[in-house]
GROMACS .gro file of C-alpha atoms in nm:
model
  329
    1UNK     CA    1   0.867  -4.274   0.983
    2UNK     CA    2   1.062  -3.977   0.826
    3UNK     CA    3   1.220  -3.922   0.530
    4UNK     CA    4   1.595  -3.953   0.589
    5UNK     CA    5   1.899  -3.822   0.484
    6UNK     CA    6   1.987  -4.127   0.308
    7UNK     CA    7   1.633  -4.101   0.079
    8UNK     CA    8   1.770  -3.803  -0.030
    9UNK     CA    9   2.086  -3.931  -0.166
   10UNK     CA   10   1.916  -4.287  -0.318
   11UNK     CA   11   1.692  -4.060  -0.471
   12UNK     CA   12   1.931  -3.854  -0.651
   13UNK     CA   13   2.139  -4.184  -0.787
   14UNK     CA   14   1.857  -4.388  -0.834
   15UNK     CA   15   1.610  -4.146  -1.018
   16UNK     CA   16   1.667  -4.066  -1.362
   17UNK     CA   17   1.510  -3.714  -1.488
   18UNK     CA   18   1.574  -3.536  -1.212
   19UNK     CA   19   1.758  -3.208  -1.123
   20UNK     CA   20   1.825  -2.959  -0.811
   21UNK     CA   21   1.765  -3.243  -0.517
   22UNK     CA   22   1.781  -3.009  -0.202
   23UNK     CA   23   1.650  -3.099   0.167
   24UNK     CA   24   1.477  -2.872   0.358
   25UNK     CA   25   1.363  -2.851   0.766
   26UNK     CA   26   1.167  -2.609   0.913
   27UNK     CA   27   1.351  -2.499   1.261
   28UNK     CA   28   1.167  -2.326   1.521
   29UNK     CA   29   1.369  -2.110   1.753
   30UNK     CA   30   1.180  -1.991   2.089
   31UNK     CA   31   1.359  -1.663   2.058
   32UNK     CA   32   1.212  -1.598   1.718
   33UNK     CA   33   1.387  -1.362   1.542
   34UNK     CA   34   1.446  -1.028   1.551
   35UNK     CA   35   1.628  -0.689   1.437
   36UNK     CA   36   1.638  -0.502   1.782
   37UNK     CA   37   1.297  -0.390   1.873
   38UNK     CA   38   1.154  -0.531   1.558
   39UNK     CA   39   1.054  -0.903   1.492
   40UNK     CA   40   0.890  -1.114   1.228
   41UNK     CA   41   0.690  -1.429   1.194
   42UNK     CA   42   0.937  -1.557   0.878
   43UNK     CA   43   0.901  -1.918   0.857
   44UNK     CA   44   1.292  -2.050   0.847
   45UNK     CA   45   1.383  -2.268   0.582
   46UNK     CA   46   1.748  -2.479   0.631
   47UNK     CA   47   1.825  -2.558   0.281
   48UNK     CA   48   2.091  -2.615   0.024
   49UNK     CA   49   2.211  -2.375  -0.222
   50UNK     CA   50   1.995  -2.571  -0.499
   51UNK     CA   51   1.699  -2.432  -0.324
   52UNK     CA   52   1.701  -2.138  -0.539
   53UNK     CA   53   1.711  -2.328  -0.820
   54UNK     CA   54   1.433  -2.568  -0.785
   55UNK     CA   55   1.199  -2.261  -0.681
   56UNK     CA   56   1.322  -2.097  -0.917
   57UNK     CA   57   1.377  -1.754  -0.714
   58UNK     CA   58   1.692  -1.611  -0.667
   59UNK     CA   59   1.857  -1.310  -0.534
   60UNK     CA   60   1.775  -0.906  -0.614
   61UNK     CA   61   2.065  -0.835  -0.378
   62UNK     CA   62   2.373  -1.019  -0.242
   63UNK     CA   63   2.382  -1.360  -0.290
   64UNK     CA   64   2.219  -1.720  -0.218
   65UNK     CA   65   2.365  -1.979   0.075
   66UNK     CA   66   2.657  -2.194  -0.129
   67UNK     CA   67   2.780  -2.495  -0.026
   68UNK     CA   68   3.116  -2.369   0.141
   69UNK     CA   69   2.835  -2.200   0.369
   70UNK     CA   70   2.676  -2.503   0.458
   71UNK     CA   71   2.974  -2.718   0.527
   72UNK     CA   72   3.123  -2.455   0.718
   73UNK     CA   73   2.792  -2.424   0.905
   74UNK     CA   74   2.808  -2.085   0.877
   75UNK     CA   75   2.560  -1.827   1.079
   76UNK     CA   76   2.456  -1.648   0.724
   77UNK     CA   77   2.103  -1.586   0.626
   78UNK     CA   78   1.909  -1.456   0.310
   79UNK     CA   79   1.604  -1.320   0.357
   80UNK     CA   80   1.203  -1.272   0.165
   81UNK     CA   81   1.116  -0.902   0.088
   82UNK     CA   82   0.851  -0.921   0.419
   83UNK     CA   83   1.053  -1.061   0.624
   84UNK     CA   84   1.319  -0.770   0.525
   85UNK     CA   85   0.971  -0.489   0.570
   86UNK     CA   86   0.930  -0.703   0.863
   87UNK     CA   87   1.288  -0.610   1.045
   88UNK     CA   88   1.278  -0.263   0.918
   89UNK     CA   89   1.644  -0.314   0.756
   90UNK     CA   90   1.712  -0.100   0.434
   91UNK     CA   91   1.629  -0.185   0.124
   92UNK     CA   92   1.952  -0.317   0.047
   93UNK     CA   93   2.032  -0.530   0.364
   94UNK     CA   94   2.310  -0.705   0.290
   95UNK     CA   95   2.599  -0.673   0.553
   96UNK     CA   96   2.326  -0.642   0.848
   97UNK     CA   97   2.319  -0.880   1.121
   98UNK     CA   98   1.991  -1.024   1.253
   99UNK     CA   99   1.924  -1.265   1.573
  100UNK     CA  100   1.770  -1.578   1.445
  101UNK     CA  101   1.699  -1.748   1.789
  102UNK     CA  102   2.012  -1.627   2.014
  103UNK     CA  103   2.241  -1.681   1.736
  104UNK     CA  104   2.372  -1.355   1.523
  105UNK     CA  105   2.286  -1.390   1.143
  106UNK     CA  106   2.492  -1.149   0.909
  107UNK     CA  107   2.254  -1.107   0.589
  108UNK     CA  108   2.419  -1.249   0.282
  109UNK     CA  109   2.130  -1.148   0.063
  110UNK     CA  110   1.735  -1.051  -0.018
  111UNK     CA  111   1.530  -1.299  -0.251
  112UNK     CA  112   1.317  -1.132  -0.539
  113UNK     CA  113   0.967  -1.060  -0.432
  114UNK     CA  114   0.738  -1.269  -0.552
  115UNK     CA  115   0.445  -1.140  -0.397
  116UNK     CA  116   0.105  -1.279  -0.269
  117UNK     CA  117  -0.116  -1.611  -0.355
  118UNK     CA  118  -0.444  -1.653  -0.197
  119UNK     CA  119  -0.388  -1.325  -0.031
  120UNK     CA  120  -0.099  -1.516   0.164
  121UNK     CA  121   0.266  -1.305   0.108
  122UNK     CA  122   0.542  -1.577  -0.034
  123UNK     CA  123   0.807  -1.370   0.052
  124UNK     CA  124   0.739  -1.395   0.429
  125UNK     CA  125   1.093  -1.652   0.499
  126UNK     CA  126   1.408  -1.650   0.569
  127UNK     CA  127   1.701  -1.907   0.445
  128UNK     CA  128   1.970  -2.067   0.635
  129UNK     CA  129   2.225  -2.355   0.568
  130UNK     CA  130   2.110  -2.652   0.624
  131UNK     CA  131   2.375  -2.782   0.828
  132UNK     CA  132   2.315  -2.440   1.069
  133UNK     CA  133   1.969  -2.465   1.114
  134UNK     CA  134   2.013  -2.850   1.193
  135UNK     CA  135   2.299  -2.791   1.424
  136UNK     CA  136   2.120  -2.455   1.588
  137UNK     CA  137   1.773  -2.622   1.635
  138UNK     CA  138   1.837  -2.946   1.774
  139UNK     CA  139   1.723  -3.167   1.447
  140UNK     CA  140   2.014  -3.336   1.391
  141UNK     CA  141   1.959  -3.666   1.537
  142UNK     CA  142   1.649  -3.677   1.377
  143UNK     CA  143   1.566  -3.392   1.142
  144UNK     CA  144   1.196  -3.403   0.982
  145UNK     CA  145   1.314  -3.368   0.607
  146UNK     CA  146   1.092  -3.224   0.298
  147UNK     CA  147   1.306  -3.286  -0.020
  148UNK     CA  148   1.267  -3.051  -0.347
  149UNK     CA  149   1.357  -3.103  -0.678
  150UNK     CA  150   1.261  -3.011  -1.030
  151UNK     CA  151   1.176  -3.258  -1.314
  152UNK     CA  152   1.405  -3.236  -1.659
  153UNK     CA  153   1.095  -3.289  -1.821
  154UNK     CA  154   0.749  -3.211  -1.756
  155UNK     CA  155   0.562  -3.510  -2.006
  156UNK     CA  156   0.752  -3.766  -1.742
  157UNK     CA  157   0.598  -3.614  -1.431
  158UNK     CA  158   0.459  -3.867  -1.322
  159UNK     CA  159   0.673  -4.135  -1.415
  160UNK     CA  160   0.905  -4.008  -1.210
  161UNK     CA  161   0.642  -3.941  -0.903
  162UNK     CA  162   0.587  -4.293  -0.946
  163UNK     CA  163   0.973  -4.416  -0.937
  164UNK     CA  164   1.003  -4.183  -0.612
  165UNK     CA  165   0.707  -4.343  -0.446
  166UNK     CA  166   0.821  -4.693  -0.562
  167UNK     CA  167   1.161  -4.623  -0.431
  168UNK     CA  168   1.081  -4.463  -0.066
  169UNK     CA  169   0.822  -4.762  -0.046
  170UNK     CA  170   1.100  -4.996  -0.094
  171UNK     CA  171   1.401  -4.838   0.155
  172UNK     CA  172   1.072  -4.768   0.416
  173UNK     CA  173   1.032  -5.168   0.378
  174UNK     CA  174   0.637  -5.090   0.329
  175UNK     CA  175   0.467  -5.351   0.252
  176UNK     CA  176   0.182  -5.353  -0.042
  177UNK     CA  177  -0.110  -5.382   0.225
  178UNK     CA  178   0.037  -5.073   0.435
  179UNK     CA  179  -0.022  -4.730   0.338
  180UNK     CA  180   0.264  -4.475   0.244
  181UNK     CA  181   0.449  -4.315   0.526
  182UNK     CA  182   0.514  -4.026   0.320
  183UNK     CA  183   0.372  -3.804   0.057
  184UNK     CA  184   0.498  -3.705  -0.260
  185UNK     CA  185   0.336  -3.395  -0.415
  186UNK     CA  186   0.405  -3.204  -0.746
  187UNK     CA  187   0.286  -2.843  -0.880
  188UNK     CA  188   0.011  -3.007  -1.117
  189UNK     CA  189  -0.104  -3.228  -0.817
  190UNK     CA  190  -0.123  -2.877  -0.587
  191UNK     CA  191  -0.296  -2.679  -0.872
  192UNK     CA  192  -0.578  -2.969  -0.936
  193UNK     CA  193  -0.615  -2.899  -0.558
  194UNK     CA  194  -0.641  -2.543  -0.600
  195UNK     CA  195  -0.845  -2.599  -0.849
  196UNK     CA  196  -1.095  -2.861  -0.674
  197UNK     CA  197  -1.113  -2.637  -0.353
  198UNK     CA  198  -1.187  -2.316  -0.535
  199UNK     CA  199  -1.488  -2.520  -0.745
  200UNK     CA  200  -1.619  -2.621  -0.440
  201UNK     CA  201  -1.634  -2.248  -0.298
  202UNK     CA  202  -1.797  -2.153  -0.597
  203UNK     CA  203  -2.010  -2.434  -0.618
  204UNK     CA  204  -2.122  -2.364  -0.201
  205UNK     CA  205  -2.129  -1.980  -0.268
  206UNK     CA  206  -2.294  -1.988  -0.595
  207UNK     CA  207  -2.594  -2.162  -0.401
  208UNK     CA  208  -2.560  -1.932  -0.096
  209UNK     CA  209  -2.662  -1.648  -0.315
  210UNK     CA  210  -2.884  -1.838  -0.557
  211UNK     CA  211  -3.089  -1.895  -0.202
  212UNK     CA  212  -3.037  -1.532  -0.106
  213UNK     CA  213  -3.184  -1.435  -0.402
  214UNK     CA  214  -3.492  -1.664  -0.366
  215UNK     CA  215  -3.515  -1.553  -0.007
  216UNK     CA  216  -3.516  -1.190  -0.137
  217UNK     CA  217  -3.716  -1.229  -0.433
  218UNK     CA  218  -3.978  -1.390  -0.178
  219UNK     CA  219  -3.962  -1.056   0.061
  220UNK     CA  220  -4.034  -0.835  -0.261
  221UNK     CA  221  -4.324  -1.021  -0.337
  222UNK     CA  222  -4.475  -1.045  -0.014
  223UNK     CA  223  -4.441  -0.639   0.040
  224UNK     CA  224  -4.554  -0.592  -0.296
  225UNK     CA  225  -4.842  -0.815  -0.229
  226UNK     CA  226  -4.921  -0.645   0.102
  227UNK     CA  227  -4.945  -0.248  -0.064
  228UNK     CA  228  -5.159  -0.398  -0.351
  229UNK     CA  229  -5.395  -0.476  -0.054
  230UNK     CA  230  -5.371  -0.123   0.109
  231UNK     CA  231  -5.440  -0.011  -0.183
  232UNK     CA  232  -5.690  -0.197  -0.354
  233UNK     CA  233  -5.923   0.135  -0.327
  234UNK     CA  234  -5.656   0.299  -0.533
  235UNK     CA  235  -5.641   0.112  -0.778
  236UNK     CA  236  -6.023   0.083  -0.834
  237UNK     CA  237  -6.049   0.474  -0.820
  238UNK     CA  238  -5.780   0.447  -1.120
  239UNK     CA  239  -5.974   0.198  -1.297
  240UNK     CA  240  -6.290   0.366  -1.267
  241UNK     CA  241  -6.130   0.714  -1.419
  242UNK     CA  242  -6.019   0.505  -1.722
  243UNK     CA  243  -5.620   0.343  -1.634
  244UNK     CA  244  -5.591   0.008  -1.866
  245UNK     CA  245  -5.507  -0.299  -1.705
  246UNK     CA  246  -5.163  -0.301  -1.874
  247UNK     CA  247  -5.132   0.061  -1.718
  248UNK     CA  248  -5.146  -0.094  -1.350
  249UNK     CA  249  -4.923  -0.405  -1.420
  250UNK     CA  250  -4.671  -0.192  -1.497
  251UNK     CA  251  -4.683   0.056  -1.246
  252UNK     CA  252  -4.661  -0.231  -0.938
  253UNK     CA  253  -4.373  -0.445  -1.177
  254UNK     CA  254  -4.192  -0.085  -1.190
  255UNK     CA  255  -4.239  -0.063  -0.816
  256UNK     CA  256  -4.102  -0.409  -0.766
  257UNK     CA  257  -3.783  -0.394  -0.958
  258UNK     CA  258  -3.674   0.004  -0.812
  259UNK     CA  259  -3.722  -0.173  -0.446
  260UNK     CA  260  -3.459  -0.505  -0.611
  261UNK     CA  261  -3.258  -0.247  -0.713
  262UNK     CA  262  -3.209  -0.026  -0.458
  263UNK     CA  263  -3.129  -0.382  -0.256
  264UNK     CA  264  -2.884  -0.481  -0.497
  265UNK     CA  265  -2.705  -0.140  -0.437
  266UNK     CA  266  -2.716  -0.165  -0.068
  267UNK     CA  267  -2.603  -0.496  -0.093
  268UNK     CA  268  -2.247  -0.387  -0.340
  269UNK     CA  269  -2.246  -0.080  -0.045
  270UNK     CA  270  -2.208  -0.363   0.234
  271UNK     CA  271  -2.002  -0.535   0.068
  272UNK     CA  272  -1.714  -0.290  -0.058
  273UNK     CA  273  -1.727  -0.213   0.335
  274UNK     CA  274  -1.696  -0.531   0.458
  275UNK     CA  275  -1.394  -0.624   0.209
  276UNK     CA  276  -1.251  -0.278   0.299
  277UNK     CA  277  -1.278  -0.370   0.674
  278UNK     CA  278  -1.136  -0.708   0.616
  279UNK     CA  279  -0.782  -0.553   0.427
  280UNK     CA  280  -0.769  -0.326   0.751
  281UNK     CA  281  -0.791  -0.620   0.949
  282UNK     CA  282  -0.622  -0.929   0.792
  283UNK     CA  283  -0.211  -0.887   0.698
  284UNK     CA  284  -0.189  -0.910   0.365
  285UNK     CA  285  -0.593  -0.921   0.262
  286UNK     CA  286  -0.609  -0.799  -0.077
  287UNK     CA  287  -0.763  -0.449  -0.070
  288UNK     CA  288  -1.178  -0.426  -0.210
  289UNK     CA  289  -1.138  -0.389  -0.575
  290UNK     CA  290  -1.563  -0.356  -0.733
  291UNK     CA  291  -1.545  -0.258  -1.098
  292UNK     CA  292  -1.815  -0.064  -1.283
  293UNK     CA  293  -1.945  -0.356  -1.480
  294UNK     CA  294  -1.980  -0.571  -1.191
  295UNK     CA  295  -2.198  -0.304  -1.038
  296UNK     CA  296  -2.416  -0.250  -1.343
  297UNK     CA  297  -2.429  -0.645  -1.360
  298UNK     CA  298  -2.561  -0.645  -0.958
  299UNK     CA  299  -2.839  -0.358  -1.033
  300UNK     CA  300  -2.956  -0.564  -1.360
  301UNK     CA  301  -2.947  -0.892  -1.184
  302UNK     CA  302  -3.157  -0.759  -0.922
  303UNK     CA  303  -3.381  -0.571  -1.130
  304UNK     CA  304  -3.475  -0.905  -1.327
  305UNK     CA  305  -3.572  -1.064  -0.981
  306UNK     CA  306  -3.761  -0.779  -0.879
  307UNK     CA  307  -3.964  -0.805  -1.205
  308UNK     CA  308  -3.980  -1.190  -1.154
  309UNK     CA  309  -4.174  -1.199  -0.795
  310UNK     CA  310  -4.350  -0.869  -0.928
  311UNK     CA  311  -4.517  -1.030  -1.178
  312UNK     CA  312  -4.760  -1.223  -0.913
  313UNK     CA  313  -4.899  -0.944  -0.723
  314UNK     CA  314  -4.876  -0.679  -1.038
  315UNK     CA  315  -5.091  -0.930  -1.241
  316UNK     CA  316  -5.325  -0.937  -0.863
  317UNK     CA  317  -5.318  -0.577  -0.940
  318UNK     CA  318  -5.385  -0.555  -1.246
  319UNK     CA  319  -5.696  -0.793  -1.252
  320UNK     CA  320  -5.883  -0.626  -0.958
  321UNK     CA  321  -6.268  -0.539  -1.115
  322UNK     CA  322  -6.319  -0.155  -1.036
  323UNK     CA  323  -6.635  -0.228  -0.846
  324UNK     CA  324  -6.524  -0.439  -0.644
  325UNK     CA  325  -6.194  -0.259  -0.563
  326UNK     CA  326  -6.385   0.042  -0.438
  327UNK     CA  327  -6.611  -0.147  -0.212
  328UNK     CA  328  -6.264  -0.251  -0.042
  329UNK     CA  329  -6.252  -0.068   0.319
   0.00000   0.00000   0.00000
């Protein structure tokens, strides 16, 4: 099932608490739309003029669709700042006509930027009555619906979630052994899920590079193990002429953490290009952005590791008996 136009209206008679009820659909148009030569990928949103409301975005120039413009069914649109970068209109673009589809579109107004989340732009749309975009698109018989509103009061959040879910359950005729056919979300709801999915990406990459580090740590020990055993006739000669055994622990633990640390630099190096190659690639990738400390922080990190897996062949090292060192072929 879908959510219906008549939802929309039990829900705003039915629910207490609630402001700025508005419908929205999504209409696709195989022409796409366009500004002569240049197009854009602008998701189209048919809505009411209490969209602007509920999202709580309104308009740096012109004005938002009203209600004359959607019983009218008027061919007006408002556009996102990308869309508008998109098109190549002027800044100000109100007055311009666009083809949304094959239909002309005379722009009634341009939405404040609101920027980028996730490195996604949210000003990539443009806004249509929702009659129009019903009527254009070929969803009126049976439109898929989203609703939006706003809640009077955030401490009854989720009462009211819970009267909406009650209420759809009830004019769906679900019964209590049938899942919903429908989904009713709220900011806090979105955020925990921002939230869980970014703990779980730091929870997978913190042990990515806590195994890159072993993995590493492992390689420094194993060269560093390797030259103590090309040079065991070094280090006896050193012995012999007087070096202390703290004197040649030091010397292989120093040798260990400069070779961590010239890692960890290569590895900031890669990285800065790889982020730098990504924002040339991907629309709207935030640009590489590595500051000092972090830097510092990656050289003393790796440092510490090189002096961890030093410590085994350093102390190998440092233990050799001078006789026996310079018998070593």
């Amino acid at each position: 099932n879908r959510l219906r136009q008549s939802d929309i209206e039990q829900i705003k008679f039915r629910i207490d608490g609630i402001s700025n009820v508005t419908p929205l659909v999504y209409p696709r148009f195989n022409a796409g739309i366009r500004n002569g030569e240049n197009s854009t990928a602008a998701q189209v949103i048919a809505t009411t003029s209490y969209f602007q409301l509920a999202r709580q975005s309104f308009p740096r120039y012109g004005r938002f669709i009203t209600d004359s413009d959607d019983a009218t069914g008027r061919r007006v649109a408002v556009l996102g700042e990308q869309a508008r970068v998109d098109l190549k209109l002027p800044d100000n673009p109100v007055g311009q006509f666009i083809q949304v589809g094959r239909e002309w579109f005379k722009v009634v107004g341009l939405m404040e930027a609101r920027g980028e989340m996730f490195g996604q732009s949210q000003d990539n749309y443009l806004v249509i009555p929702y009659q129009t975009g019903l009527s254009l698109s070929g969803l009126a018989a049976q439109p898929d619906i989203s609703i939006l509103l706003t809640v009077d009061d955030i401490e009854s959040l989720n009462g009211v979630t819970n009267r909406i879910n009650a209420l759809l359950r009830r004019l769906h005729k679900i019964n209590n052994d049938q899942p919903d056919d429908f989904k009713v979300e709220s900011s806090q709801s979105l955020a925990q899920t921002v939230s869980r999915i970014s703990s779980t990406i730091t929870v997978v990459v913190a042990a990515v590079v806590g195994i890159s580090l072993i993995v590493g740590g492992v390689g420094i020990m194993n060269i560093m193990l390797v030259s103590v055993t090309e040079r065991t006739r070094e280090i006896g000669i050193a012995k012999a002429l007087g070096a202390p055994r703290q004197f040649i622990l030091m010397q292989f633990l120093i040798e260990a953490m400069v070779l961590a640390v010239i890692g960890g630099m290569i590895g900031v190096a890669i990285g800065y290009l790889l982020g730098f190659a990504a924002a040339s690639a991907i629309p709207n990738f935030p640009p590489p952005a590595v500051p000092w400390w972090a830097v510092v922080g990656a050289c003393g990190f790796s440092a510490l590791i090189g002096i961890l897996f030093g410590i085994l062949p350093a102390s190998k090292a440092a233990n050799l008996a001078p006789i026996d060192a310079l018998r070593h072929e």
